[in-house]
mmCIF file of C-alpha atoms in Angstrom:
data_model
loop_
_atom_site.group_PDB
_atom_site.id
_atom_site.type_symbol
_atom_site.label_atom_id
_atom_site.label_comp_id
_atom_site.label_asym_id
_atom_site.label_seq_id
_atom_site.Cartn_x
_atom_site.Cartn_y
_atom_site.Cartn_z
ATOM 1 C CA MET A 291 78.284 135.746 99.305
ATOM 2 C CA THR A 292 77.730 133.337 102.199
ATOM 3 C CA LEU A 293 76.385 129.797 101.944
ATOM 4 C CA ALA A 294 73.125 130.920 103.513
ATOM 5 C CA GLN A 295 72.692 133.498 100.760
ATOM 6 C CA LEU A 296 73.498 131.034 97.984
ATOM 7 C CA GLY A 297 71.349 128.119 99.155
ATOM 8 C CA GLU A 298 72.057 124.397 98.845
ATOM 9 C CA HIS A 299 71.214 123.919 95.162
ATOM 10 C CA GLU A 300 73.337 126.837 93.995
ATOM 11 C CA ILE A 301 76.264 125.637 96.159
ATOM 12 C CA LEU A 302 76.083 122.147 94.650
ATOM 13 C CA LYS A 303 75.799 123.583 91.154
ATOM 14 C CA ARG A 304 78.993 125.578 91.673
ATOM 15 C CA LEU A 305 80.852 122.631 93.189
ATOM 16 C CA ARG A 306 80.156 120.320 90.218
ATOM 17 C CA GLN A 307 82.957 121.946 88.242
ATOM 18 C CA TYR A 308 85.430 120.236 90.596
ATOM 19 C CA CYS A 309 83.793 116.834 90.396
ATOM 20 C CA ALA A 310 83.779 113.899 88.017
ATOM 21 C CA ALA A 311 80.937 113.667 85.524
ATOM 22 C CA VAL A 312 79.320 110.849 87.526
ATOM 23 C CA VAL A 313 78.258 113.229 90.333
ATOM 24 C CA GLY A 314 74.555 114.028 90.326
ATOM 25 C CA ASP A 315 72.778 110.788 91.299
ATOM 26 C CA ASP A 316 72.100 109.218 94.686
ATOM 27 C CA GLY A 317 75.352 107.267 94.500
ATOM 28 C CA ALA A 318 78.439 106.804 92.391
ATOM 29 C CA VAL A 319 78.821 103.599 90.362
ATOM 30 C CA GLN A 320 82.407 102.493 89.848
ATOM 31 C CA SER A 321 83.726 99.447 87.979
ATOM 32 C CA LEU A 322 86.854 97.605 89.077
ATOM 33 C CA PRO A 323 89.394 96.586 86.440
ATOM 34 C CA ALA A 324 89.861 92.825 86.094
ATOM 35 C CA GLY A 325 92.228 91.395 88.667
ATOM 36 C CA GLU A 326 92.031 94.417 90.972
ATOM 37 C CA GLN A 327 90.793 94.717 94.555
ATOM 38 C CA LEU A 328 89.110 97.714 96.182
ATOM 39 C CA VAL A 329 90.854 99.583 99.024
ATOM 40 C CA VAL A 330 88.782 102.007 101.143
ATOM 41 C CA THR A 331 90.049 104.513 103.716
ATOM 42 C CA SER A 332 88.391 107.388 105.565
ATOM 43 C CA ASP A 333 89.636 110.400 107.515
ATOM 44 C CA VAL A 334 87.836 113.154 109.417
ATOM 45 C CA LEU A 335 89.212 116.648 109.909
ATOM 46 C CA ILE A 336 87.530 118.897 112.492
ATOM 47 C CA GLU A 337 88.150 122.594 112.957
ATOM 48 C CA GLY A 338 89.982 123.309 116.192
ATOM 49 C CA VAL A 339 91.292 119.744 116.366
ATOM 50 C CA HIS A 340 92.940 119.149 112.987
ATOM 51 C CA PHE A 341 92.960 122.570 111.333
ATOM 52 C CA CYS A 342 92.460 126.276 111.845
ATOM 53 C CA ASP A 343 92.742 129.365 109.622
ATOM 54 C CA ARG A 344 95.942 130.348 111.400
ATOM 55 C CA THR A 345 97.883 127.350 110.083
ATOM 56 C CA LEU A 346 96.046 126.358 106.909
ATOM 57 C CA SER A 347 94.451 128.446 104.174
ATOM 58 C CA PRO A 348 91.290 126.804 102.761
ATOM 59 C CA ASN A 349 93.255 125.845 99.609
ATOM 60 C CA ALA A 350 96.018 124.210 101.679
ATOM 61 C CA LEU A 351 93.364 122.479 103.811
ATOM 62 C CA GLY A 352 91.750 121.030 100.690
ATOM 63 C CA TRP A 353 95.106 119.714 99.430
ATOM 64 C CA ARG A 354 96.037 118.326 102.825
ATOM 65 C CA ALA A 355 92.667 116.644 103.385
ATOM 66 C CA VAL A 356 93.040 114.720 100.137
ATOM 67 C CA ALA A 357 96.739 113.933 100.644
ATOM 68 C CA VAL A 358 96.007 112.450 104.077
ATOM 69 C CA ASN A 359 93.730 109.849 102.508
ATOM 70 C CA LEU A 360 95.899 109.199 99.473
ATOM 71 C CA SER A 361 98.817 108.545 101.819
ATOM 72 C CA ASP A 362 96.814 105.728 103.396
ATOM 73 C CA LEU A 363 96.147 104.262 99.938
ATOM 74 C CA ALA A 364 99.852 104.430 99.129
ATOM 75 C CA ALA A 365 100.649 102.618 102.390
ATOM 76 C CA MET A 366 98.420 99.774 101.223
ATOM 77 C CA GLY A 367 100.146 99.644 97.832
ATOM 78 C CA ALA A 368 97.030 101.001 96.076
ATOM 79 C CA ARG A 369 96.483 103.735 93.515
ATOM 80 C CA SER A 370 93.726 106.306 93.725
ATOM 81 C CA MET A 371 90.338 105.951 92.031
ATOM 82 C CA GLY A 372 88.434 108.800 93.650
ATOM 83 C CA ILE A 373 87.051 110.324 96.824
ATOM 84 C CA THR A 374 83.737 111.240 98.404
ATOM 85 C CA ILE A 375 83.447 114.295 100.641
ATOM 86 C CA GLY A 376 81.245 114.902 103.671
ATOM 87 C CA LEU A 377 81.347 118.618 104.442
ATOM 88 C CA THR A 378 79.756 120.357 107.419
ATOM 89 C CA LEU A 379 79.782 124.169 107.409
ATOM 90 C CA PRO A 380 78.095 127.056 109.263
ATOM 91 C CA PRO A 381 75.679 129.037 107.051
ATOM 92 C CA ALA A 382 77.782 132.190 107.429
ATOM 93 C CA THR A 383 80.778 130.562 105.702
ATOM 94 C CA PRO A 384 81.841 132.666 102.694
ATOM 95 C CA TRP A 385 81.529 130.998 99.298
ATOM 96 C CA GLY A 386 85.170 131.952 98.581
ATOM 97 C CA TRP A 387 86.310 129.727 101.464
ATOM 98 C CA VAL A 388 84.490 126.719 100.004
ATOM 99 C CA GLU A 389 85.687 127.447 96.482
ATOM 100 C CA ALA A 390 89.317 127.604 97.623
ATOM 101 C CA LEU A 391 88.876 124.386 99.590
ATOM 102 C CA TYR A 392 87.640 122.511 96.527
ATOM 103 C CA GLU A 393 90.351 124.019 94.358
ATOM 104 C CA GLY A 394 92.945 122.610 96.758
ATOM 105 C CA MET A 395 91.326 119.161 96.703
ATOM 106 C CA HIS A 396 91.029 119.216 92.918
ATOM 107 C CA ASN A 397 94.702 120.222 92.530
ATOM 108 C CA CYS A 398 95.891 117.345 94.703
ATOM 109 C CA LEU A 399 93.751 114.801 92.857
ATOM 110 C CA GLU A 400 94.842 116.176 89.511
ATOM 111 C CA LYS A 401 98.471 115.603 90.470
ATOM 112 C CA TYR A 402 98.208 112.231 92.210
ATOM 113 C CA GLY A 403 95.152 110.596 90.652
ATOM 114 C CA GLY A 404 91.444 110.174 91.199
ATOM 115 C CA ALA A 405 88.477 112.506 91.160
ATOM 116 C CA ILE A 406 85.659 113.732 93.400
ATOM 117 C CA ILE A 407 82.879 111.246 92.723
ATOM 118 C CA GLY A 408 80.322 112.150 95.383
ATOM 119 C CA GLY A 409 79.627 113.366 98.872
ATOM 120 C CA ASP A 410 77.260 115.307 101.105
ATOM 121 C CA LEU A 411 76.920 118.897 102.298
ATOM 122 C CA CYS A 412 75.434 119.647 105.716
ATOM 123 C CA ARG A 413 74.731 122.667 107.883
ATOM 124 C CA GLY A 414 76.437 122.707 111.259
ATOM 125 C CA ASN A 415 77.975 124.945 113.917
ATOM 126 C CA GLN A 416 81.535 123.803 113.286
ATOM 127 C CA ARG A 417 83.486 123.210 110.082
ATOM 128 C CA SER A 418 84.423 119.581 109.483
ATOM 129 C CA LEU A 419 85.573 117.611 106.495
ATOM 130 C CA ALA A 420 85.193 113.818 106.155
ATOM 131 C CA ILE A 421 86.765 112.142 103.148
ATOM 132 C CA THR A 422 86.509 108.561 102.019
ATOM 133 C CA ALA A 423 89.085 107.565 99.394
ATOM 134 C CA LEU A 424 88.725 104.607 97.060
ATOM 135 C CA GLY A 425 91.790 102.872 95.646
ATOM 136 C CA ILE A 426 92.609 99.786 93.648
ATOM 137 C CA VAL A 427 95.430 97.311 94.005
ATOM 138 C CA PRO A 428 96.244 94.171 91.998
ATOM 139 C CA GLN A 429 95.198 90.947 93.688
ATOM 140 C CA HIS A 430 97.825 89.594 96.106
ATOM 141 C CA GLN A 431 99.735 92.910 96.049
ATOM 142 C CA ALA A 432 98.057 94.752 98.926
ATOM 143 C CA ILE A 433 100.566 95.638 101.655
ATOM 144 C CA TYR A 434 99.601 95.100 105.304
ATOM 145 C CA ARG A 435 101.043 96.101 108.666
ATOM 146 C CA SER A 436 100.957 92.558 109.986
ATOM 147 C CA ARG A 437 103.398 90.784 107.664
ATOM 148 C CA ALA A 438 106.817 91.965 108.821
ATOM 149 C CA GLN A 439 109.320 89.166 109.448
ATOM 150 C CA VAL A 440 112.226 88.887 111.891
ATOM 151 C CA ASN A 441 115.573 90.293 110.645
ATOM 152 C CA GLN A 442 114.000 92.546 108.028
ATOM 153 C CA THR A 443 115.216 96.095 107.382
ATOM 154 C CA LEU A 444 113.155 99.106 108.429
ATOM 155 C CA VAL A 445 113.092 101.879 105.809
ATOM 156 C CA THR A 446 111.500 105.312 105.754
ATOM 157 C CA THR A 447 110.631 107.108 102.552
ATOM 158 C CA GLY A 448 111.771 110.526 103.817
ATOM 159 C CA ILE A 449 112.540 112.845 106.707
ATOM 160 C CA HIS A 450 110.377 113.122 109.813
ATOM 161 C CA GLY A 451 109.772 116.076 112.115
ATOM 162 C CA ALA A 452 109.458 118.636 109.311
ATOM 163 C CA SER A 453 105.676 118.939 109.658
ATOM 164 C CA ARG A 454 105.961 119.473 113.418
ATOM 165 C CA ALA A 455 108.585 122.157 112.822
ATOM 166 C CA GLY A 456 106.321 123.791 110.254
ATOM 167 C CA LEU A 457 103.456 123.838 112.704
ATOM 168 C CA ALA A 458 105.687 125.427 115.324
ATOM 169 C CA LEU A 459 106.584 128.159 112.837
ATOM 170 C CA LEU A 460 102.975 128.809 111.907
ATOM 171 C CA LEU A 461 101.958 129.040 115.563
ATOM 172 C CA ASP A 462 104.949 131.254 116.501
ATOM 173 C CA GLU A 463 105.922 128.696 119.133
ATOM 174 C CA LEU A 464 109.658 128.978 118.614
ATOM 175 C CA ASP A 465 111.263 132.263 117.639
ATOM 176 C CA GLU A 466 114.577 130.551 116.873
ATOM 177 C CA LEU A 467 112.982 128.699 113.947
ATOM 178 C CA LYS A 468 112.199 131.935 112.136
ATOM 179 C CA GLY A 469 115.801 132.409 111.116
ATOM 180 C CA SER A 470 116.096 129.031 109.454
ATOM 181 C CA GLY A 471 115.584 130.434 105.935
ATOM 182 C CA SER A 472 114.769 127.986 103.161
ATOM 183 C CA ALA A 473 114.657 125.120 105.627
ATOM 184 C CA ALA A 474 111.839 126.849 107.506
ATOM 185 C CA GLN A 475 109.864 127.278 104.300
ATOM 186 C CA SER A 476 110.294 123.586 103.479
ATOM 187 C CA TRP A 477 108.981 122.696 106.955
ATOM 188 C CA ILE A 478 105.881 124.857 106.484
ATOM 189 C CA LYS A 479 105.310 123.238 103.091
ATOM 190 C CA ALA A 480 105.674 119.775 104.668
ATOM 191 C CA HIS A 481 102.887 120.668 107.105
ATOM 192 C CA GLN A 482 100.545 122.338 104.663
ATOM 193 C CA ARG A 483 101.033 120.331 101.474
ATOM 194 C CA PRO A 484 102.169 116.751 102.221
ATOM 195 C CA VAL A 485 102.974 114.437 99.344
ATOM 196 C CA PRO A 486 101.375 110.953 99.180
ATOM 197 C CA ARG A 487 104.222 108.549 98.457
ATOM 198 C CA PHE A 488 102.905 106.706 95.407
ATOM 199 C CA ASP A 489 106.420 107.051 93.990
ATOM 200 C CA ALA A 490 107.688 104.791 96.760
ATOM 201 C CA ILE A 491 105.190 102.098 95.838
ATOM 202 C CA ALA A 492 106.223 102.354 92.173
ATOM 203 C CA ALA A 493 109.874 101.919 93.198
ATOM 204 C CA LEU A 494 108.953 98.960 95.367
ATOM 205 C CA HIS A 495 107.176 97.237 92.485
ATOM 206 C CA LEU A 496 110.399 97.381 90.504
ATOM 207 C CA GLN A 497 112.208 95.448 93.254
ATOM 208 C CA LEU A 498 109.605 93.015 94.504
ATOM 209 C CA GLN A 499 107.718 89.970 93.243
ATOM 210 C CA ASP A 500 106.264 88.592 96.490
ATOM 211 C CA PHE A 501 104.184 91.058 98.552
ATOM 212 C CA GLY A 502 103.206 88.503 101.211
ATOM 213 C CA ASN A 503 106.197 88.954 103.521
ATOM 214 C CA ILE A 504 106.615 92.703 103.765
ATOM 215 C CA ALA A 505 104.866 95.354 105.825
ATOM 216 C CA ALA A 506 104.161 99.080 105.455
ATOM 217 C CA MET A 507 102.359 101.875 107.254
ATOM 218 C CA ASP A 508 101.707 105.580 106.827
ATOM 219 C CA THR A 509 103.597 107.547 109.505
ATOM 220 C CA SER A 510 101.008 110.285 110.069
ATOM 221 C CA ASP A 511 100.776 109.546 113.817
ATOM 222 C CA GLY A 512 104.559 109.627 114.197
ATOM 223 C CA LEU A 513 107.491 107.487 113.103
ATOM 224 C CA ALA A 514 107.756 105.751 116.472
ATOM 225 C CA ASP A 515 104.049 104.908 116.391
ATOM 226 C CA ALA A 516 104.434 103.331 112.935
ATOM 227 C CA VAL A 517 107.346 101.168 114.138
ATOM 228 C CA ILE A 518 105.319 100.118 117.201
ATOM 229 C CA GLN A 519 102.161 99.353 115.185
ATOM 230 C CA ILE A 520 103.986 97.204 112.631
ATOM 231 C CA CYS A 521 105.850 95.352 115.350
ATOM 232 C CA HIS A 522 102.764 94.697 117.462
ATOM 233 C CA GLN A 523 100.673 93.510 114.522
ATOM 234 C CA SER A 524 103.486 91.388 113.105
ATOM 235 C CA GLN A 525 104.576 90.083 116.547
ATOM 236 C CA VAL A 526 108.195 91.108 116.103
ATOM 237 C CA GLY A 527 110.526 93.485 117.927
ATOM 238 C CA ALA A 528 112.685 96.242 116.482
ATOM 239 C CA LYS A 529 115.800 98.250 117.044
ATOM 240 C CA VAL A 530 115.962 101.759 115.579
ATOM 241 C CA LEU A 531 119.414 103.333 115.265
ATOM 242 C CA ARG A 532 119.742 106.808 116.708
ATOM 243 C CA SER A 533 122.443 107.690 114.167
ATOM 244 C CA GLN A 534 120.017 106.838 111.335
ATOM 245 C CA LEU A 535 117.007 108.864 112.509
ATOM 246 C CA PRO A 536 115.654 110.802 109.466
ATOM 247 C CA ILE A 537 115.966 114.254 111.071
ATOM 248 C CA PRO A 538 115.316 117.167 108.676
ATOM 249 C CA PRO A 539 118.480 119.095 107.703
ATOM 250 C CA GLY A 540 118.905 122.139 109.923
ATOM 251 C CA LEU A 541 116.403 121.064 112.576
ATOM 252 C CA THR A 542 118.964 119.997 115.160
ATOM 253 C CA GLU A 543 120.747 123.340 114.824
ATOM 254 C CA ALA A 544 117.439 125.185 115.149
ATOM 255 C CA VAL A 545 115.932 123.450 118.179
ATOM 256 C CA GLY A 546 118.650 121.229 119.682
ATOM 257 C CA GLN A 547 119.225 117.501 119.551
ATOM 258 C CA PRO A 548 116.619 116.360 122.139
ATOM 259 C CA THR A 549 113.756 118.288 120.535
ATOM 260 C CA ALA A 550 114.820 117.332 117.009
ATOM 261 C CA GLU A 551 114.850 113.637 117.961
ATOM 262 C CA ASN A 552 111.497 113.961 119.731
ATOM 263 C CA TRP A 553 109.832 115.622 116.755
ATOM 264 C CA THR A 554 111.328 113.062 114.371
ATOM 265 C CA LEU A 555 110.016 110.161 116.406
ATOM 266 C CA TYR A 556 106.745 111.581 117.784
ATOM 267 C CA GLY A 557 105.899 114.809 115.920
ATOM 268 C CA GLY A 558 103.549 113.160 113.438
ATOM 269 C CA GLU A 559 101.810 114.384 110.286
ATOM 270 C CA ASP A 560 104.754 113.836 107.969
ATOM 271 C CA PHE A 561 102.761 111.361 105.820
ATOM 272 C CA GLU A 562 105.770 109.333 104.796
ATOM 273 C CA LEU A 563 105.836 105.533 104.732
ATOM 274 C CA LEU A 564 107.632 103.072 106.978
ATOM 275 C CA LEU A 565 108.405 99.721 105.350
ATOM 276 C CA SER A 566 109.742 96.442 106.656
ATOM 277 C CA LEU A 567 111.611 94.718 103.822
ATOM 278 C CA PRO A 568 114.076 91.887 103.261
ATOM 279 C CA PRO A 569 117.604 93.362 103.509
ATOM 280 C CA ASP A 570 118.477 92.958 99.818
ATOM 281 C CA ILE A 571 115.162 94.495 98.737
ATOM 282 C CA ALA A 572 115.626 97.357 101.222
ATOM 283 C CA LYS A 573 119.081 98.164 99.872
ATOM 284 C CA ALA A 574 117.851 98.215 96.280
ATOM 285 C CA PHE A 575 114.807 100.294 97.287
ATOM 286 C CA VAL A 576 116.907 102.941 99.055
ATOM 287 C CA ASN A 577 119.229 103.150 96.061
ATOM 288 C CA LYS A 578 116.196 103.642 93.799
ATOM 289 C CA LEU A 579 114.213 106.163 95.873
ATOM 290 C CA PRO A 580 115.956 109.475 96.670
ATOM 291 C CA GLY A 581 115.546 110.575 100.278
ATOM 292 C CA SER A 582 114.657 107.114 101.609
ATOM 293 C CA GLN A 583 116.721 105.792 104.491
ATOM 294 C CA ILE A 584 117.376 102.604 106.447
ATOM 295 C CA ILE A 585 116.665 103.264 110.135
ATOM 296 C CA GLY A 586 116.919 99.842 111.783
ATOM 297 C CA GLN A 587 115.732 96.276 111.689
ATOM 298 C CA THR A 588 113.123 93.930 113.098
ATOM 299 C CA THR A 589 114.135 91.459 115.783
ATOM 300 C CA ALA A 590 112.850 88.361 117.510
ATOM 301 C CA ALA A 591 112.925 90.093 120.881
ATOM 302 C CA ASN A 592 109.611 91.394 122.158
ATOM 303 C CA GLU A 593 111.005 94.920 122.578
ATOM 304 C CA ILE A 594 111.090 98.063 120.454
ATOM 305 C CA ARG A 595 114.118 100.166 121.263
ATOM 306 C CA LEU A 596 116.073 103.192 120.096
ATOM 307 C CA ILE A 597 119.711 102.110 120.049
ATOM 308 C CA ASP A 598 122.577 104.566 120.585
ATOM 309 C CA ASP A 599 124.961 102.922 118.145
ATOM 310 C CA VAL A 600 127.563 105.716 118.077
ATOM 311 C CA ASN A 601 128.145 106.912 121.619
ATOM 312 C CA HIS A 602 127.231 103.584 123.256
ATOM 313 C CA GLY A 603 124.708 105.300 125.474
ATOM 314 C CA PRO A 604 121.625 103.674 127.034
ATOM 315 C CA ASN A 605 119.024 101.958 124.882
ATOM 316 C CA ILE A 606 115.617 103.635 125.111
ATOM 317 C CA ARG A 607 112.287 101.872 124.797
ATOM 318 C CA LEU A 608 110.074 103.631 122.244
ATOM 319 C CA ASP A 609 106.954 104.935 123.935
ATOM 320 C CA GLN A 610 103.598 104.542 122.214
ATOM 321 C CA GLY A 611 102.067 107.148 124.495
ATOM 322 C CA GLN A 612 104.118 110.032 123.083
ATOM 323 C CA GLY A 613 102.669 109.773 119.567
ATOM 324 C CA TYR A 614 99.439 111.451 118.558
ATOM 325 C CA GLN A 615 96.337 109.786 120.035
ATOM 326 C CA HIS A 616 92.836 111.072 119.402
ATOM 327 C CA PHE A 617 91.490 110.453 122.890
ATOM 328 C CA SER A 618 94.534 111.115 125.062
ATOM 329 C CA THR A 619 93.968 113.422 128.030
#
């Protein structure tokens, strides 16, 4: 059955099984717990730009679409309340595609919190998916990009470059990656089913009392971009240590050092977090959160550089232009 054969009312009736009980009116009414603030984030995924059937099944797309937004909530220190969905689809779209999409979204929300509380369905020539996620955070505990301080420690919650490697595998870009075994499968999983790092925020809460002098950002547009954005908005510099780059195990052997470093810094879509923390808090955080890693520190200098701290090679200025940009030519 296609969407044209089912009709709008039947489609909505079938989709209600994936939604919260509040769905059905002209808008969703949500109450905030006492002492909490609302955090809102939106993301748009367009076929041919952000996804295609070759790299993402509809179930994986649904998971990924939700995880993208939940990752932004985690970067703000918030927890998930729910999402609304704006879906545009051609009439010839099979119902099974839509059903699998919603199953993927429901599965991600079931694991990490929140529910589908509303949205809109529209006919169009191209598939697109717009999600707005609502989160809550205790007052005075929201985390911003603009509050990093000089001489803080830069920490990542996990490896970077795995999603880019997974995409290369799915697109058959690099034959040498196919022989990477379990590592290759983990890279594909990193691309298709990212994990919003609410666990990192929980670990941070155990170490921190004052949230006013730290910074964090989701690294979906690349690790280098996250360092640059935090530094620019906080008016600090940074030095990132080449020896501490969070390169996925096996990637250097598969593609070579230059490509592995490039994908780690600029590949994007890893949906980890970058945090700028006081040194003692950073050390405790890394000890608490498996897979997290110190990669450098903020500085007073108005420069953001990759430092070769082992071979004493040249320092390299991190380039904002290499990361993902929506309107680059």
